XYZ file of C-alpha atoms in Angstrom:
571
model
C 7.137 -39.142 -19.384
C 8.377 -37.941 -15.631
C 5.666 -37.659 -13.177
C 6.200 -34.424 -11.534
C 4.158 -32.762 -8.917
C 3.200 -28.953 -8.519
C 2.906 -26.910 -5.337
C 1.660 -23.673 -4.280
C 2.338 -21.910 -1.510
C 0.307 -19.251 0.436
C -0.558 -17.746 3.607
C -3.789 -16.807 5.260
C -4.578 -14.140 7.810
C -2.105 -12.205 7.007
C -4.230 -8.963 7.842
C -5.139 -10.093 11.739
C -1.034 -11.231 11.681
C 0.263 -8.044 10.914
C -1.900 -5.687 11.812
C -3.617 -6.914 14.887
C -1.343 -5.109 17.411
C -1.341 -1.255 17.833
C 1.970 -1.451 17.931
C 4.057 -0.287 15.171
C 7.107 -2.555 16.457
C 5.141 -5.266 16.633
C 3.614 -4.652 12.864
C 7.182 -4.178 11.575
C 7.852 -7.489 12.750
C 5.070 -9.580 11.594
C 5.265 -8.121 7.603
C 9.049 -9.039 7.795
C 7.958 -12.621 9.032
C 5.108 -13.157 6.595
C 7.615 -11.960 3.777
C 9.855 -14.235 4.889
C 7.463 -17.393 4.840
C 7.022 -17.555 1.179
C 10.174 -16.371 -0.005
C 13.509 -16.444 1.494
C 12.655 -19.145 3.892
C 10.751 -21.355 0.962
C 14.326 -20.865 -1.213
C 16.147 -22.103 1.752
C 13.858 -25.001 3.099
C 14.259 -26.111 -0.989
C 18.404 -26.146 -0.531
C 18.056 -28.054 2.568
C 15.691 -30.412 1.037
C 18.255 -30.775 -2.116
C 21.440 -31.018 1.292
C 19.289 -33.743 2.627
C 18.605 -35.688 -0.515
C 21.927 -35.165 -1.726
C 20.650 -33.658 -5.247
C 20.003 -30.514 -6.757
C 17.528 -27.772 -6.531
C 16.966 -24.545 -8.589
C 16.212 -21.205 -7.226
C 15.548 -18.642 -10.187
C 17.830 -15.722 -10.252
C 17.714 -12.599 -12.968
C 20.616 -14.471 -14.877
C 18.933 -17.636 -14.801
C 14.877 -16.763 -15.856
C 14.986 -18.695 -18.728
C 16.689 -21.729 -17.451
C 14.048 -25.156 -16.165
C 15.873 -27.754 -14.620
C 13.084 -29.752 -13.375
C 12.945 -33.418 -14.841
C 16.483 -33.989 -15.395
C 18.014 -36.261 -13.545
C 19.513 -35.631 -10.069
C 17.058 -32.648 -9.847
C 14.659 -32.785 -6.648
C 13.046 -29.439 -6.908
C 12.326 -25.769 -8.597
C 11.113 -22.571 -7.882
C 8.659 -21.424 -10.721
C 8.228 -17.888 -9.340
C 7.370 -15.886 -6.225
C 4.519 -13.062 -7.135
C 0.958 -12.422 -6.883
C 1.188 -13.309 -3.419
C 1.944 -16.902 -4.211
C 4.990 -19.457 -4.264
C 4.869 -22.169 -6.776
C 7.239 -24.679 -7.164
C 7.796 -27.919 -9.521
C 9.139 -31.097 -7.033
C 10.531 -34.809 -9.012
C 7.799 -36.664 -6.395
C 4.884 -36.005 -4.255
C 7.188 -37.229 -1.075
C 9.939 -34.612 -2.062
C 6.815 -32.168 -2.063
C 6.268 -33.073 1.384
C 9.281 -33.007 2.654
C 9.664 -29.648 1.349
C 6.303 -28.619 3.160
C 7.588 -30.322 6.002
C 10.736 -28.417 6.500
C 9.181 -25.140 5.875
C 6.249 -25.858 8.075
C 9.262 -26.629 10.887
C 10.232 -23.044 10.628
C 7.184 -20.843 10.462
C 6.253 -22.969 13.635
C 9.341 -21.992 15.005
C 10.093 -18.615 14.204
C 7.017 -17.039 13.445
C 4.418 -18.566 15.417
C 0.974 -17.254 14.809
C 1.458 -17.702 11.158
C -0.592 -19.702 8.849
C 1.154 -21.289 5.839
C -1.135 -23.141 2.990
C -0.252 -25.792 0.776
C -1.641 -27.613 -1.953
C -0.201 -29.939 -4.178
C -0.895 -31.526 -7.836
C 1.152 -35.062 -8.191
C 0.200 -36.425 -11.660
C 1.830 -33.376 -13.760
C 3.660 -34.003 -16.712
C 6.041 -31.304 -18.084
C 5.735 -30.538 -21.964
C 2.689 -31.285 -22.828
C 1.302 -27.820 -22.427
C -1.028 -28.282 -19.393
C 0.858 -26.036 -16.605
C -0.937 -23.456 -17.147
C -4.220 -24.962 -16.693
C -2.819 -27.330 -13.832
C -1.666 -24.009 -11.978
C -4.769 -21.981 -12.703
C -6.577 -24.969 -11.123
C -4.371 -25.117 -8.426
C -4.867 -21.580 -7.154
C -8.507 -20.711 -7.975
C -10.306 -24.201 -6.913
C -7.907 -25.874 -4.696
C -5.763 -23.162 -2.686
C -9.360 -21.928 -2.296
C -10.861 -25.011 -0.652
C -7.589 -25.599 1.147
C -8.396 -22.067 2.954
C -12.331 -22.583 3.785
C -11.648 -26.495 4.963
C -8.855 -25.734 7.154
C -9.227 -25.878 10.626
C -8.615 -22.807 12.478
C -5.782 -23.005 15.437
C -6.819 -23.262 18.757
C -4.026 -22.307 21.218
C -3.900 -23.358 24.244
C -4.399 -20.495 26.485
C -2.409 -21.066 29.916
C -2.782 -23.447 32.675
C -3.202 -22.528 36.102
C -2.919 -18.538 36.671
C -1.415 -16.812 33.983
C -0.634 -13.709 32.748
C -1.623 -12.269 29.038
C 0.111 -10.430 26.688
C -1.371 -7.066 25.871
C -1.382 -7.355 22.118
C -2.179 -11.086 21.214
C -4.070 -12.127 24.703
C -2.108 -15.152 24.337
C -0.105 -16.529 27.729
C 3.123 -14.326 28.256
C 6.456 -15.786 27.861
C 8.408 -12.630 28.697
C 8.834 -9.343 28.999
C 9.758 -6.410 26.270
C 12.050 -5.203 28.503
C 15.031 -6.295 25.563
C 13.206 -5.368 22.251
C 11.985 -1.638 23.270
C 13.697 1.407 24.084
C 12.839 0.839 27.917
C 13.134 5.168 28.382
C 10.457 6.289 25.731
C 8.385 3.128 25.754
C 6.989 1.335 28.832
C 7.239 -2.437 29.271
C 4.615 -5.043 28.868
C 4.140 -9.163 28.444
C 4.631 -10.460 25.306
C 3.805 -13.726 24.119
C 5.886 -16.184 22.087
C 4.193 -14.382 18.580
C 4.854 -10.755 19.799
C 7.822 -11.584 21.235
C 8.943 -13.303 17.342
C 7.625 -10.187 15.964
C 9.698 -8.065 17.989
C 13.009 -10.213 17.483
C 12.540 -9.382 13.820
C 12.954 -5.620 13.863
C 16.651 -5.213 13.701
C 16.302 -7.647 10.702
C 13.371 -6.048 9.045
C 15.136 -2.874 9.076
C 18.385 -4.128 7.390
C 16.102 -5.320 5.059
C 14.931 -1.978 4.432
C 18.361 -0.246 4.010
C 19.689 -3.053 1.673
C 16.343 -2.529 -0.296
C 16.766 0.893 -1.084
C 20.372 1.846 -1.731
C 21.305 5.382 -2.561
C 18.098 6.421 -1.381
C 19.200 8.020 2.030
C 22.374 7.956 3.885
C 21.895 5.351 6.941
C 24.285 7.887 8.396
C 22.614 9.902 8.788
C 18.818 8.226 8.791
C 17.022 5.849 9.970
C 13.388 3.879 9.674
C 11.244 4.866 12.677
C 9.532 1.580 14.535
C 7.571 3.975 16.967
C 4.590 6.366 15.310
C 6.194 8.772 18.003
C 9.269 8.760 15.573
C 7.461 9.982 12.380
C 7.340 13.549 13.081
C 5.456 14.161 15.970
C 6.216 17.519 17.911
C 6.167 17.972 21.755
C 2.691 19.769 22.759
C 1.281 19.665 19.718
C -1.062 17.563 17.962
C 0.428 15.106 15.714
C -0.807 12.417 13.107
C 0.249 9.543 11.372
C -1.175 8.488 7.778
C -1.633 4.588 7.419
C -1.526 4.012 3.128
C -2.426 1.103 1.483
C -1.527 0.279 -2.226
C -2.276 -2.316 -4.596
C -1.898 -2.985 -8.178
C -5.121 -3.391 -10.390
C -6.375 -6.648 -12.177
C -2.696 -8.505 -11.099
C -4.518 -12.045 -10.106
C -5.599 -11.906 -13.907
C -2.355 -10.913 -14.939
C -0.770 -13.823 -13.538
C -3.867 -16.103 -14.174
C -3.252 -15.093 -18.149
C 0.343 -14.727 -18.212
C 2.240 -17.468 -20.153
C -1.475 -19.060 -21.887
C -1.552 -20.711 -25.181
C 2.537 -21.178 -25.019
C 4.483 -24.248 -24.155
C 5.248 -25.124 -20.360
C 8.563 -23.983 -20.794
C 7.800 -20.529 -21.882
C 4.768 -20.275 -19.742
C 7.069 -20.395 -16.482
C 9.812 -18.316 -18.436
C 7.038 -15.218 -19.072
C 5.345 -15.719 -15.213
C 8.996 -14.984 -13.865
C 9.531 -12.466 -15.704
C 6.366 -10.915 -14.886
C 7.077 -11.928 -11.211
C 10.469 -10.463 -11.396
C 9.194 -7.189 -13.257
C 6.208 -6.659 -10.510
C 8.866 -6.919 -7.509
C 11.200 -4.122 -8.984
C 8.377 -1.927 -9.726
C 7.070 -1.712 -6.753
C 10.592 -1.340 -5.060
C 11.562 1.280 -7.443
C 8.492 2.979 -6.724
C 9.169 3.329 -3.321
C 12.579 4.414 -4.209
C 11.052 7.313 -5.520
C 8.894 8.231 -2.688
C 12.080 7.752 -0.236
C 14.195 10.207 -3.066
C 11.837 12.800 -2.806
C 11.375 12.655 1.142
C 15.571 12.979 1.254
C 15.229 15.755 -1.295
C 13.113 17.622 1.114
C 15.317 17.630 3.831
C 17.517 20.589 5.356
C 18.667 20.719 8.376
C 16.761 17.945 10.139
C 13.637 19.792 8.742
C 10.700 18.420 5.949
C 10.398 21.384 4.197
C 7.764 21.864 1.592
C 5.916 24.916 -0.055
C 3.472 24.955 2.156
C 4.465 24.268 5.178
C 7.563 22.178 7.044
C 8.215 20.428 10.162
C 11.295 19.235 12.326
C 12.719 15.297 12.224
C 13.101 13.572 15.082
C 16.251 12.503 16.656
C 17.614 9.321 17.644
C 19.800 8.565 20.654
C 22.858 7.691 18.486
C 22.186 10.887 16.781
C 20.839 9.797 13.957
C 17.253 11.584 12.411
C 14.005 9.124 12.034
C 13.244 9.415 8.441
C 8.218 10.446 8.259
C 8.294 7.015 6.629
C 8.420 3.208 7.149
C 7.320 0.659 4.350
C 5.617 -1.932 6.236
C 4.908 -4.049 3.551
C 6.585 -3.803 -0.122
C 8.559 -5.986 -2.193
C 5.212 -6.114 -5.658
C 2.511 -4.460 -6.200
C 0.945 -4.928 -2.721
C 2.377 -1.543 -0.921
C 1.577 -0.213 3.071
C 3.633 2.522 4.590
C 3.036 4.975 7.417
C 4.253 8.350 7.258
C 3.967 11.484 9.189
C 0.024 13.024 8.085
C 1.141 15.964 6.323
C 2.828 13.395 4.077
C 0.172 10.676 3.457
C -2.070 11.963 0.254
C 1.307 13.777 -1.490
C 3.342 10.542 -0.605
C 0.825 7.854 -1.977
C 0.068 10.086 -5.320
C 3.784 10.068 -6.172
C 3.727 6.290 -5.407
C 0.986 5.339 -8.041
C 2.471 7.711 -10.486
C 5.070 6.103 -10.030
C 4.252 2.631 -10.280
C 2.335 3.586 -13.529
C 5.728 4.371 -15.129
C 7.875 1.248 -14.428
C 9.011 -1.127 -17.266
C 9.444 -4.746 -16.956
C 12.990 -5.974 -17.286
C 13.048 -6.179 -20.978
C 12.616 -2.928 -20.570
C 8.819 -2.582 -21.929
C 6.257 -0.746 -20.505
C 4.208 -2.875 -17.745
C 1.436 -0.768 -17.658
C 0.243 -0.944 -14.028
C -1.922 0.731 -12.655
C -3.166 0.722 -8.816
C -5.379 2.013 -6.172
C -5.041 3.159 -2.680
C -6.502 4.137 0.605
C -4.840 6.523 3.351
C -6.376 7.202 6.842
C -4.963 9.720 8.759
C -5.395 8.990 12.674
C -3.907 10.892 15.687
C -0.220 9.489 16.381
C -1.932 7.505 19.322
C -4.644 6.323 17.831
C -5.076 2.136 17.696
C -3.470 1.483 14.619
C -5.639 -1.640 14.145
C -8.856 0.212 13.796
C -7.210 2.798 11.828
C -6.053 -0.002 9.463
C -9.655 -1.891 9.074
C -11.126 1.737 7.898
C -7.918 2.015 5.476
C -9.257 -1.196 3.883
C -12.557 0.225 3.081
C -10.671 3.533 1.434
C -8.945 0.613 -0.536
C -12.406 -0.652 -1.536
C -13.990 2.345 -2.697
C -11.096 3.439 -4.321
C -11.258 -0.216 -6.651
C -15.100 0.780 -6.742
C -14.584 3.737 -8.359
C -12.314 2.533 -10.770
C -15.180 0.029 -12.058
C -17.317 3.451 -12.342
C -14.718 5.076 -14.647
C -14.825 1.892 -16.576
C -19.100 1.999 -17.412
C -18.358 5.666 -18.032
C -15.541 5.456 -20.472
C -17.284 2.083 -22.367
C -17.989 3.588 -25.383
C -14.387 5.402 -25.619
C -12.055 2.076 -24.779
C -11.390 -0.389 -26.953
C -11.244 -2.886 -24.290
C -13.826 -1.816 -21.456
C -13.212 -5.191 -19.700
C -9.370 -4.743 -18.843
C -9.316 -1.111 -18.130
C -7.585 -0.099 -15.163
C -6.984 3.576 -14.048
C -5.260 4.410 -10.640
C -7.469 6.261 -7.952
C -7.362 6.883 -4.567
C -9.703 7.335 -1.710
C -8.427 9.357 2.075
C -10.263 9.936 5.320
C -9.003 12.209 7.961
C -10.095 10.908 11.426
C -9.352 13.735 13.473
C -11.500 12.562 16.214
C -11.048 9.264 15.752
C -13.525 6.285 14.029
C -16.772 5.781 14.704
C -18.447 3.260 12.987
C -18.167 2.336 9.087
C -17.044 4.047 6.208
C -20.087 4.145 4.593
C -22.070 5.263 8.279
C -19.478 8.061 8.602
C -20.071 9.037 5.443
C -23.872 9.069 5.510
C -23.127 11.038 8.781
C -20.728 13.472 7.520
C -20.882 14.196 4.165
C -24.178 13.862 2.658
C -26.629 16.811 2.836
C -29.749 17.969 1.054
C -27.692 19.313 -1.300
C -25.886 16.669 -2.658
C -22.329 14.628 -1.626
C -20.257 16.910 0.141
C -17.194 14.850 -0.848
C -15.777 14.344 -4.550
C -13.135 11.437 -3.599
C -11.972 8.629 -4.545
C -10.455 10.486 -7.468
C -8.285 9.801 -10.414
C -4.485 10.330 -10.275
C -4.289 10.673 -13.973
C -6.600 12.302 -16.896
C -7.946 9.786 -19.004
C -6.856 11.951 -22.106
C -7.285 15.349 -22.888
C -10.880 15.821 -23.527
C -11.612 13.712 -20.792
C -14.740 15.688 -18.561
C -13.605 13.974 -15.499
C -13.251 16.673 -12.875
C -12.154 14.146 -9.646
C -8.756 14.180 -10.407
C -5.681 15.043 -8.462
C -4.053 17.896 -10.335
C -7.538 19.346 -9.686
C -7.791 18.066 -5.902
C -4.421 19.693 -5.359
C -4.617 22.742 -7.275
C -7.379 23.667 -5.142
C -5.583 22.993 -1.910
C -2.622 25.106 -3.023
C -5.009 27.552 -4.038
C -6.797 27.989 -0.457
C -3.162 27.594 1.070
C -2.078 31.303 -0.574
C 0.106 29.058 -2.840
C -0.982 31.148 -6.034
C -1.949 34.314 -4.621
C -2.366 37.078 -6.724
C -1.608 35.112 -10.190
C -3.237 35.183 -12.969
C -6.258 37.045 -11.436
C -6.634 34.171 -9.213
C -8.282 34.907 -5.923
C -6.381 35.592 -2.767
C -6.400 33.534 0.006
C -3.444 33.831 1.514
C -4.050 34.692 5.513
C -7.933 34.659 4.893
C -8.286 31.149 7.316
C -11.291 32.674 8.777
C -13.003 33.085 5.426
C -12.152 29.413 4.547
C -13.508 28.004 7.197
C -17.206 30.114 6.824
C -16.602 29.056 3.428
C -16.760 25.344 4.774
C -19.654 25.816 6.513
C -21.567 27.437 3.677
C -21.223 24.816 1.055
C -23.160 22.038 3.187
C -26.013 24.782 2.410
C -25.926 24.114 -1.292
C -24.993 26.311 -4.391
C -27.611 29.089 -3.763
C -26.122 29.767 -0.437
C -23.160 29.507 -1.768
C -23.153 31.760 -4.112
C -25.341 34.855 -1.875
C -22.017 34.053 0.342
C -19.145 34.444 -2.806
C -21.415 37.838 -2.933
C -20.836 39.125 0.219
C -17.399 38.611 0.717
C -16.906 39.650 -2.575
C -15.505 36.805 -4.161
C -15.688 37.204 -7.971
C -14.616 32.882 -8.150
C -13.246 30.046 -6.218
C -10.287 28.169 -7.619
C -10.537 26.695 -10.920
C -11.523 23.284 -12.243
C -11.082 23.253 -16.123
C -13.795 20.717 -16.955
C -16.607 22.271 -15.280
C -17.163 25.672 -15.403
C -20.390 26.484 -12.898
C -18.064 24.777 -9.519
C -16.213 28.760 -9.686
C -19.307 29.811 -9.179
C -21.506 27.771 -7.383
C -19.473 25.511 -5.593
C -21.359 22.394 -6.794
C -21.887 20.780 -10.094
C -23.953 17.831 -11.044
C -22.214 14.762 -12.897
C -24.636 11.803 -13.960
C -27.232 12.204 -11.403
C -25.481 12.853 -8.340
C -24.778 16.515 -7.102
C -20.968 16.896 -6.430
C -19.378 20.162 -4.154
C -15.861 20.713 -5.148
C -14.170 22.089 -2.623
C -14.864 20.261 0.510
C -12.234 18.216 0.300
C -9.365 20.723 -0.343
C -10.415 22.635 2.580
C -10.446 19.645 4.633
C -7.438 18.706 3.565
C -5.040 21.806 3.716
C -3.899 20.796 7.114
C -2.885 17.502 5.949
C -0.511 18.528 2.318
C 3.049 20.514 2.593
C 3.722 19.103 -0.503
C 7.136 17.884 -1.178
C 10.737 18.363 -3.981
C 10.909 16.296 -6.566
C 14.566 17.313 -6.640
C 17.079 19.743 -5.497
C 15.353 22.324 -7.405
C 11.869 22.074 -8.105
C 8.958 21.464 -6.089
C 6.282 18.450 -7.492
């Protein structure tokens, strides 16, 4: 039987890559260059490796899932599938392996330098005798692993003589950005060869985006901001930007499982279709966040129920749409948006995502988590973006918590997944760690001022979880004079002032809380259905930790609008 030989592709540092400049520009860039690496430029170094050996390669399409061409003759190479933030591919040899590396090595180096590309290959695979998935499994968890800690980290040579940095990369400067940057908004500084590749890949990163999401928006009439300045912000006022980060739940197991016990064959049919499935859900759930943003619009204004703000304009005319998807194309998600837009924006994205079916049309049941920091327009994005990654943390924490309290209710506690989502609001910017801030901040005598990261969905109906996001929001709308005067609700419409004492009052605790609702005569605060003594009190205890309710909401009513779902109705 045919020797063949598996590789797997990945890349490392992608984080530091992308997100190491404050520059939004230069972060556009680097996400459309990392996408690049293991995808479009991986199906193209495998035709020029088929041009140059004068044989045949196979690149998967939709209409062509279920076809392996791999160890007949006159075939050099095969794309297994993309996904799960890996590339793996089936070569005839080990030497048309490397020449494959080779080629694609050639162009990262070239194109997007700063990049690290990983490869690892298995030579002594034989096709059909069941063992892929094993191989592969092998492959990613023990070798692509090692291949990461044991490679030697790049040392670039940092000038000769006197030289001048670049202000993003402190690398030597090559140029100016005098060509890549609107040279009468922005100011220009030195660039090195990596910011300078980043920057060269904006124009192509943002056809990208338009092809991506067709029927979404009119390009014109729209168009991606790659300045922060561009999502919103209004002349004399202050103005924020939410940073969101999204990913799916449990999908390295998904991928690690998908295709066991069946043959080769229909172990690499079933991971492209999963691959396949993953990639449209997370671009149709964008879709719908992009819908709902265009349904929103009038007259170059967001306008929501509870507040609205004006677009900005472009030179050719054209309005900046609050949004830009840095990184999409799965079920790993970051976008920036305007800060009003950040909580309502990633909720509808993980509702979203939740609802996609696979394209057999069965339900994929994903689920995700997320973290959103909301920074001042100027504020370094990097930082903002390292305290987004703890959000993204404690929102995967806190889905492990739901899982030891639901146990005895699931019928598989292991592989339950729920989607949650954790926010900070740095209005005066970041000092120190989440988990310092929140020492600092949040936690009195009384309990945890805070009640995030929350669910976005009930578990089911009886469910006692109160942390959810119809409750989060309900409350918000409630303080916002939303539901004024309905259904004997209390009114708070115009009563800021009482809000804010309101604010103060609950770090006291539930006593003081409740001498205060006295005073100012209020009979209840706004509802939560699962726990009746938070009307009251303002505080409620769950397991053994003492919870207030409303801190968040009032925190956050500067920082929700909330947005159309259509023409018609509001979400």
């Amino acid at each position: 039987m045919t020797k063949l030989t598996i590789t797997v592709l990945d890349t490392t540092g992608i984080q530091d890559y992308v997100f190491s400049s404050n520059r939004l520009g230069e972060n556009i860039g680097a996400s459309y260059l990392v996408s690049q690496a293991t995808k479009e430029w991986a199906e193209k170094a495998l035709q020029d490796l088929g041009k140059e050996l004068n044989q045949e390669v196979h690149i998967p399409t939709r209409n062509s899932l279920h076809k392996i061409y791999i160890g007949n003759e006159n075939v050099a190479g095969e794309i297994v599938y993309a996904g799960g933030g890996n590339t793996v591919l089936l070569f005839a040899n080990a030497e048309y392996a490397k020449c494959f590396t080779q080629i694609l090595s050639k162009r990262v180096l070239q194109e997007a330098p700063g990049l690290n590309i990983v490869a690892v290959h298995y030579k002594e695979f034989e096709l059909g005798k069941g063992e892929f998935k094993k191989t592969l499994n092998q492959l990613l968890e023990k070798d692509l692993a090692k291949k990461k800690r044991e490679r030697v980290a790049s040392a670039p040579l940092l000038g000769l003589g006197i030289t001048a940095t670049c202000q993003s990369t402190q690398l030597p400067a090559v140029n100016t950005s005098e060509k890549y940057v609107d040279t009468d908004e922005e100011d220009i500084y030195l660039i090195s060869r990596e910011s300078e590749a980043k920057l060269k890949a904006v124009p192509k990163a943002n056809q990208r985006l338009i092809e991506k999401f067709p029927g979404t928006f009119d390009p014109e009439i729209y168009d991606f901001p790659r300045r922060t300045d561009y999502l919103g912000r209004a002349e004399g006022e202050s103005s924020y930007v939410a940073i969101v980060h999204a990913d799916g739940n449990g999908m390295g197991n998904r991928f690690q499982k998908c295709g066991e016990g069946k043959s080769d064959q229909e172990a690499i049919i079933e991971m492209r279709k999963l691959s396949f499935s993953v990639e449209d859900a997370g671009i149709n759930a964008l879709k719908k966040v992009l819908n709902i943003i265009n349904h929103s619009i009038k007259n170059g204004e967001i306008i929501g129920k509870i507040g609205k703000f004006n677009l900005k304009k472009s030179k050719n005319g054209k309005y900046y749409l609050p949004f830009r998807p840095l990184v999409y194309g799965g079920d790993d998600v970051i976008f920036v948006c305007e800060g009003r837009l950040g909580l309502e924006l990633a909720a509808t994205y993980l509702r979203e995502f939740e609802e996609q079916k696979d394209i057999d049309g069965q339900p994929l049941n994903l689920t995700a988590r997320a973290g959103i920091c909301v920074v001042k327009t100027h504020y370094p994005f990097a930082r903002a973006y390292q305290l987004v990654e703890e959000l993204y943390g404690t929102a995967k924490k806190f889905i492990k918590e739901e899982r030891e309290r639901l146990k005895d209710f699931l019928e598989d506690p292991d592989n339950y997944y729920c989607s949650s989502i954790d926010w900070h609001f740095a209005a005066s910017g970041v000092i120190g760690s989440l988990s310092e801030i929140r020492q600092r901040e949040y936690k009195v005598s009384s309990g945890n001022m805070i009640m995030r990261p929350i669910r976005i969905k009930e578990h089911d109906e009886d469910d006692d979880q109160w942390r959810t996001w119809s409750n989060f929001i309900n409350v918000v709308e409630h303080f916002n004079g939303y539901f004024d005067d309905i259904e004997g609700n209390e009114p708070w419409k115009d009563r800021r002032n009482k809000i804010i004492a309101l604010r103060e009052i609950l770090r006291e605790g539930s006593y003081k809380t409740e001498q205060f609702m006295k005073a100012y005569g209020i009979k209840k605060l706004p509802p939560f259905p699962q726990v009746d003594n938070l009307q009251q009190q303002g505080w409620c205890i769950q397991g053994e930790q003492h919870y207030c309710g409303y801190f968040d909401a009032i925190e956050a009513m500067d920082f929700y609008i909330g947005l159309k779902e259509d023409d018609n109705e509001y979400l």
